[in-house]
Amino acid sequence: MTWLLIASYVAFGAAALLTVWRIIVGPSILDRAVASDVLLTLVMCVLGAEMAINHHTRTLPLLLIVAAVGVFGSISIARFVARRDREGS
């Protein structure tokens, strides 16, 4: 079980680093928005995996907060881009 845990941490870490790289490089705001959604999804997956491995639900409220931040962030970015596109045309 230990090697599986280490392998999952390495996979989540590599995915997080690649996602942070996409947030930094961009090139557009939509690329950064999708990458931030992916990063929040990775955080949710790590929290869920940690709960499953340790057989507890103590971090469930944090998981729900992260999910809400992701949803509201996506909605606000979509509204911002739509408003900017209307003003630009």
Short mmCIF file of N, CA and C in Angstrom, two decimals:
data_model
loop_
_atom_site.label_atom_id
_atom_site.label_comp_id
_atom_site.label_asym_id
_atom_site.label_seq_id
_atom_site.Cartn_x
_atom_site.Cartn_y
_atom_site.Cartn_z
N MET A 1 0.82 -1.20 0.00
CA MET A 1 0.00 0.00 0.00
C MET A 1 0.86 1.26 0.00
N THR A 2 2.05 1.18 0.59
CA THR A 2 2.90 2.36 0.67
C THR A 2 3.36 2.81 -0.71
N TRP A 3 3.71 1.86 -1.59
CA TRP A 3 4.17 2.25 -2.92
C TRP A 3 3.03 2.86 -3.73
N LEU A 4 1.81 2.40 -3.48
CA LEU A 4 0.66 2.97 -4.17
C LEU A 4 0.41 4.41 -3.70
N LEU A 5 0.58 4.64 -2.43
CA LEU A 5 0.42 5.99 -1.88
C LEU A 5 1.48 6.93 -2.43
N ILE A 6 2.71 6.48 -2.49
CA ILE A 6 3.79 7.30 -3.03
C ILE A 6 3.56 7.57 -4.52
N ALA A 7 3.14 6.57 -5.25
CA ALA A 7 2.87 6.75 -6.68
C ALA A 7 1.75 7.75 -6.92
N SER A 8 0.71 7.70 -6.10
CA SER A 8 -0.38 8.66 -6.27
C SER A 8 0.06 10.07 -5.91
N TYR A 9 0.89 10.22 -4.87
CA TYR A 9 1.41 11.55 -4.53
C TYR A 9 2.29 12.10 -5.65
N VAL A 10 3.10 11.25 -6.25
CA VAL A 10 3.95 11.70 -7.36
C VAL A 10 3.09 12.11 -8.55
N ALA A 11 2.07 11.33 -8.86
CA ALA A 11 1.19 11.66 -9.99
C ALA A 11 0.44 12.97 -9.75
N PHE A 12 -0.11 13.13 -8.55
CA PHE A 12 -0.82 14.38 -8.23
C PHE A 12 0.14 15.57 -8.23
N GLY A 13 1.34 15.37 -7.74
CA GLY A 13 2.33 16.45 -7.72
C GLY A 13 2.75 16.87 -9.12
N ALA A 14 2.99 15.89 -9.99
CA ALA A 14 3.36 16.20 -11.37
C ALA A 14 2.23 16.93 -12.09
N ALA A 15 1.02 16.47 -11.89
CA ALA A 15 -0.13 17.13 -12.52
C ALA A 15 -0.29 18.55 -12.00
N ALA A 16 -0.07 18.75 -10.71
CA ALA A 16 -0.19 20.09 -10.14
C ALA A 16 0.89 21.02 -10.69
N LEU A 17 2.12 20.53 -10.83
CA LEU A 17 3.18 21.37 -11.38
C LEU A 17 2.90 21.76 -12.83
N LEU A 18 2.42 20.80 -13.62
CA LEU A 18 2.08 21.12 -15.01
C LEU A 18 0.92 22.11 -15.09
N THR A 19 -0.02 21.99 -14.18
CA THR A 19 -1.16 22.91 -14.17
C THR A 19 -0.73 24.31 -13.76
N VAL A 20 0.13 24.41 -12.75
CA VAL A 20 0.63 25.73 -12.34
C VAL A 20 1.43 26.35 -13.48
N TRP A 21 2.18 25.54 -14.22
CA TRP A 21 2.91 26.06 -15.37
C TRP A 21 1.94 26.63 -16.40
N ARG A 22 0.83 25.97 -16.63
CA ARG A 22 -0.17 26.47 -17.59
C ARG A 22 -0.81 27.76 -17.10
N ILE A 23 -1.00 27.88 -15.79
CA ILE A 23 -1.57 29.12 -15.24
C ILE A 23 -0.59 30.27 -15.46
N ILE A 24 0.69 30.02 -15.27
CA ILE A 24 1.69 31.08 -15.41
C ILE A 24 1.88 31.46 -16.88
N VAL A 25 1.98 30.48 -17.76
CA VAL A 25 2.29 30.75 -19.16
C VAL A 25 1.08 31.26 -19.93
N GLY A 26 -0.07 30.73 -19.68
CA GLY A 26 -1.29 31.19 -20.35
C GLY A 26 -1.52 30.49 -21.66
N PRO A 27 -1.62 31.10 -22.77
CA PRO A 27 -1.46 32.51 -23.11
C PRO A 27 -2.72 33.35 -22.93
N SER A 28 -3.90 32.74 -22.91
CA SER A 28 -5.12 33.56 -22.78
C SER A 28 -5.73 33.38 -21.40
N ILE A 29 -6.67 34.24 -21.09
CA ILE A 29 -7.33 34.17 -19.79
C ILE A 29 -8.16 32.89 -19.67
N LEU A 30 -8.69 32.41 -20.79
CA LEU A 30 -9.47 31.17 -20.74
C LEU A 30 -8.58 29.97 -20.46
N ASP A 31 -7.35 29.96 -20.99
CA ASP A 31 -6.41 28.89 -20.67
C ASP A 31 -6.10 28.89 -19.18
N ARG A 32 -5.91 30.07 -18.63
CA ARG A 32 -5.62 30.18 -17.20
C ARG A 32 -6.82 29.75 -16.36
N ALA A 33 -8.02 30.08 -16.82
CA ALA A 33 -9.23 29.69 -16.09
C ALA A 33 -9.42 28.18 -16.08
N VAL A 34 -9.20 27.55 -17.21
CA VAL A 34 -9.32 26.10 -17.27
C VAL A 34 -8.25 25.45 -16.40
N ALA A 35 -7.04 25.99 -16.42
CA ALA A 35 -5.97 25.44 -15.60
C ALA A 35 -6.27 25.61 -14.10
N SER A 36 -6.86 26.73 -13.73
CA SER A 36 -7.21 26.90 -12.31
C SER A 36 -8.31 25.95 -11.90
N ASP A 37 -9.25 25.67 -12.80
CA ASP A 37 -10.27 24.66 -12.52
C ASP A 37 -9.65 23.27 -12.35
N VAL A 38 -8.69 22.97 -13.20
CA VAL A 38 -8.00 21.68 -13.09
C VAL A 38 -7.23 21.60 -11.78
N LEU A 39 -6.60 22.70 -11.37
CA LEU A 39 -5.87 22.69 -10.10
C LEU A 39 -6.81 22.49 -8.92
N LEU A 40 -7.96 23.14 -8.94
CA LEU A 40 -8.93 22.93 -7.87
C LEU A 40 -9.47 21.50 -7.88
N THR A 41 -9.64 20.94 -9.06
CA THR A 41 -10.08 19.55 -9.15
C THR A 41 -9.01 18.62 -8.60
N LEU A 42 -7.75 18.92 -8.86
CA LEU A 42 -6.67 18.12 -8.28
C LEU A 42 -6.66 18.19 -6.76
N VAL A 43 -6.88 19.38 -6.23
CA VAL A 43 -6.95 19.53 -4.77
C VAL A 43 -8.10 18.70 -4.21
N MET A 44 -9.23 18.72 -4.90
CA MET A 44 -10.37 17.92 -4.45
C MET A 44 -10.05 16.43 -4.52
N CYS A 45 -9.37 16.01 -5.56
CA CYS A 45 -8.99 14.59 -5.68
C CYS A 45 -8.02 14.18 -4.58
N VAL A 46 -7.07 15.05 -4.27
CA VAL A 46 -6.12 14.74 -3.19
C VAL A 46 -6.84 14.64 -1.86
N LEU A 47 -7.75 15.57 -1.59
CA LEU A 47 -8.51 15.50 -0.34
C LEU A 47 -9.37 14.25 -0.28
N GLY A 48 -10.00 13.90 -1.38
CA GLY A 48 -10.81 12.68 -1.42
C GLY A 48 -9.97 11.43 -1.24
N ALA A 49 -8.80 11.40 -1.88
CA ALA A 49 -7.93 10.24 -1.72
C ALA A 49 -7.42 10.12 -0.29
N GLU A 50 -7.10 11.25 0.31
CA GLU A 50 -6.63 11.24 1.70
C GLU A 50 -7.73 10.74 2.63
N MET A 51 -8.97 11.15 2.39
CA MET A 51 -10.08 10.66 3.21
C MET A 51 -10.28 9.17 3.02
N ALA A 52 -10.16 8.69 1.80
CA ALA A 52 -10.35 7.26 1.55
C ALA A 52 -9.22 6.43 2.16
N ILE A 53 -8.00 6.92 2.07
CA ILE A 53 -6.87 6.17 2.59
C ILE A 53 -6.91 6.10 4.11
N ASN A 54 -7.24 7.21 4.75
CA ASN A 54 -7.22 7.27 6.22
C ASN A 54 -8.57 6.95 6.85
N HIS A 55 -9.58 6.63 6.06
CA HIS A 55 -10.90 6.21 6.56
C HIS A 55 -11.53 7.23 7.51
N HIS A 56 -11.64 8.47 7.03
CA HIS A 56 -12.31 9.50 7.83
C HIS A 56 -13.03 10.47 6.91
N THR A 57 -13.82 11.35 7.50
CA THR A 57 -14.53 12.38 6.73
C THR A 57 -14.31 13.77 7.32
N ARG A 58 -13.23 13.96 8.03
CA ARG A 58 -12.98 15.25 8.68
C ARG A 58 -12.74 16.38 7.69
N THR A 59 -12.20 16.08 6.53
CA THR A 59 -11.91 17.13 5.56
C THR A 59 -13.03 17.34 4.55
N LEU A 60 -14.16 16.73 4.77
CA LEU A 60 -15.30 16.90 3.86
C LEU A 60 -15.77 18.35 3.76
N PRO A 61 -15.86 19.12 4.87
CA PRO A 61 -16.24 20.53 4.71
C PRO A 61 -15.26 21.32 3.85
N LEU A 62 -13.97 21.03 3.99
CA LEU A 62 -12.98 21.70 3.15
C LEU A 62 -13.15 21.31 1.69
N LEU A 63 -13.48 20.07 1.44
CA LEU A 63 -13.73 19.60 0.08
C LEU A 63 -14.92 20.34 -0.54
N LEU A 64 -15.97 20.54 0.23
CA LEU A 64 -17.14 21.26 -0.27
C LEU A 64 -16.83 22.73 -0.53
N ILE A 65 -16.01 23.34 0.31
CA ILE A 65 -15.63 24.75 0.12
C ILE A 65 -14.81 24.90 -1.15
N VAL A 66 -13.86 24.00 -1.37
CA VAL A 66 -13.05 24.06 -2.58
C VAL A 66 -13.92 23.88 -3.82
N ALA A 67 -14.90 22.98 -3.77
CA ALA A 67 -15.80 22.78 -4.89
C ALA A 67 -16.63 24.05 -5.16
N ALA A 68 -17.10 24.70 -4.11
CA ALA A 68 -17.88 25.93 -4.29
C ALA A 68 -17.03 27.04 -4.87
N VAL A 69 -15.79 27.17 -4.41
CA VAL A 69 -14.89 28.18 -4.96
C VAL A 69 -14.66 27.93 -6.45
N GLY A 70 -14.50 26.68 -6.83
CA GLY A 70 -14.31 26.35 -8.24
C GLY A 70 -15.50 26.72 -9.09
N VAL A 71 -16.69 26.42 -8.62
CA VAL A 71 -17.90 26.73 -9.38
C VAL A 71 -18.09 28.24 -9.51
N PHE A 72 -17.99 28.95 -8.39
CA PHE A 72 -18.19 30.40 -8.44
C PHE A 72 -17.09 31.10 -9.22
N GLY A 73 -15.87 30.59 -9.14
CA GLY A 73 -14.78 31.16 -9.93
C GLY A 73 -15.01 30.98 -11.42
N SER A 74 -15.45 29.82 -11.82
CA SER A 74 -15.72 29.56 -13.24
C SER A 74 -16.84 30.46 -13.77
N ILE A 75 -17.88 30.61 -12.97
CA ILE A 75 -19.00 31.46 -13.37
C ILE A 75 -18.55 32.91 -13.51
N SER A 76 -17.77 33.40 -12.56
CA SER A 76 -17.34 34.80 -12.63
C SER A 76 -16.39 35.05 -13.79
N ILE A 77 -15.51 34.10 -14.09
CA ILE A 77 -14.62 34.27 -15.23
C ILE A 77 -15.40 34.24 -16.53
N ALA A 78 -16.37 33.35 -16.64
CA ALA A 78 -17.20 33.28 -17.84
C ALA A 78 -17.97 34.59 -18.05
N ARG A 79 -18.50 35.15 -16.98
CA ARG A 79 -19.22 36.43 -17.11
C ARG A 79 -18.29 37.55 -17.50
N PHE A 80 -17.07 37.56 -16.94
CA PHE A 80 -16.09 38.59 -17.28
C PHE A 80 -15.71 38.52 -18.74
N VAL A 81 -15.44 37.32 -19.24
CA VAL A 81 -15.04 37.16 -20.64
C VAL A 81 -16.20 37.52 -21.57
N ALA A 82 -17.41 37.14 -21.22
CA ALA A 82 -18.57 37.47 -22.05
C ALA A 82 -18.79 38.98 -22.09
N ARG A 83 -18.63 39.65 -20.96
CA ARG A 83 -18.81 41.10 -20.93
C ARG A 83 -17.71 41.79 -21.74
N ARG A 84 -16.49 41.29 -21.64
CA ARG A 84 -15.39 41.88 -22.37
C ARG A 84 -15.56 41.69 -23.88
N ASP A 85 -16.09 40.54 -24.29
CA ASP A 85 -16.33 40.29 -25.70
C ASP A 85 -17.43 41.20 -26.26
N ARG A 86 -18.47 41.46 -25.46
CA ARG A 86 -19.55 42.35 -25.90
C ARG A 86 -19.05 43.77 -26.07
N GLU A 87 -18.20 44.23 -25.13
CA GLU A 87 -17.70 45.59 -25.22
C GLU A 87 -16.68 45.76 -26.34
N GLY A 88 -15.97 44.69 -26.66
CA GLY A 88 -14.95 44.75 -27.70
C GLY A 88 -15.51 44.75 -29.10
N SER A 89 -16.76 44.24 -29.28
CA SER A 89 -17.31 44.18 -30.64
C SER A 89 -18.05 45.41 -31.03
#
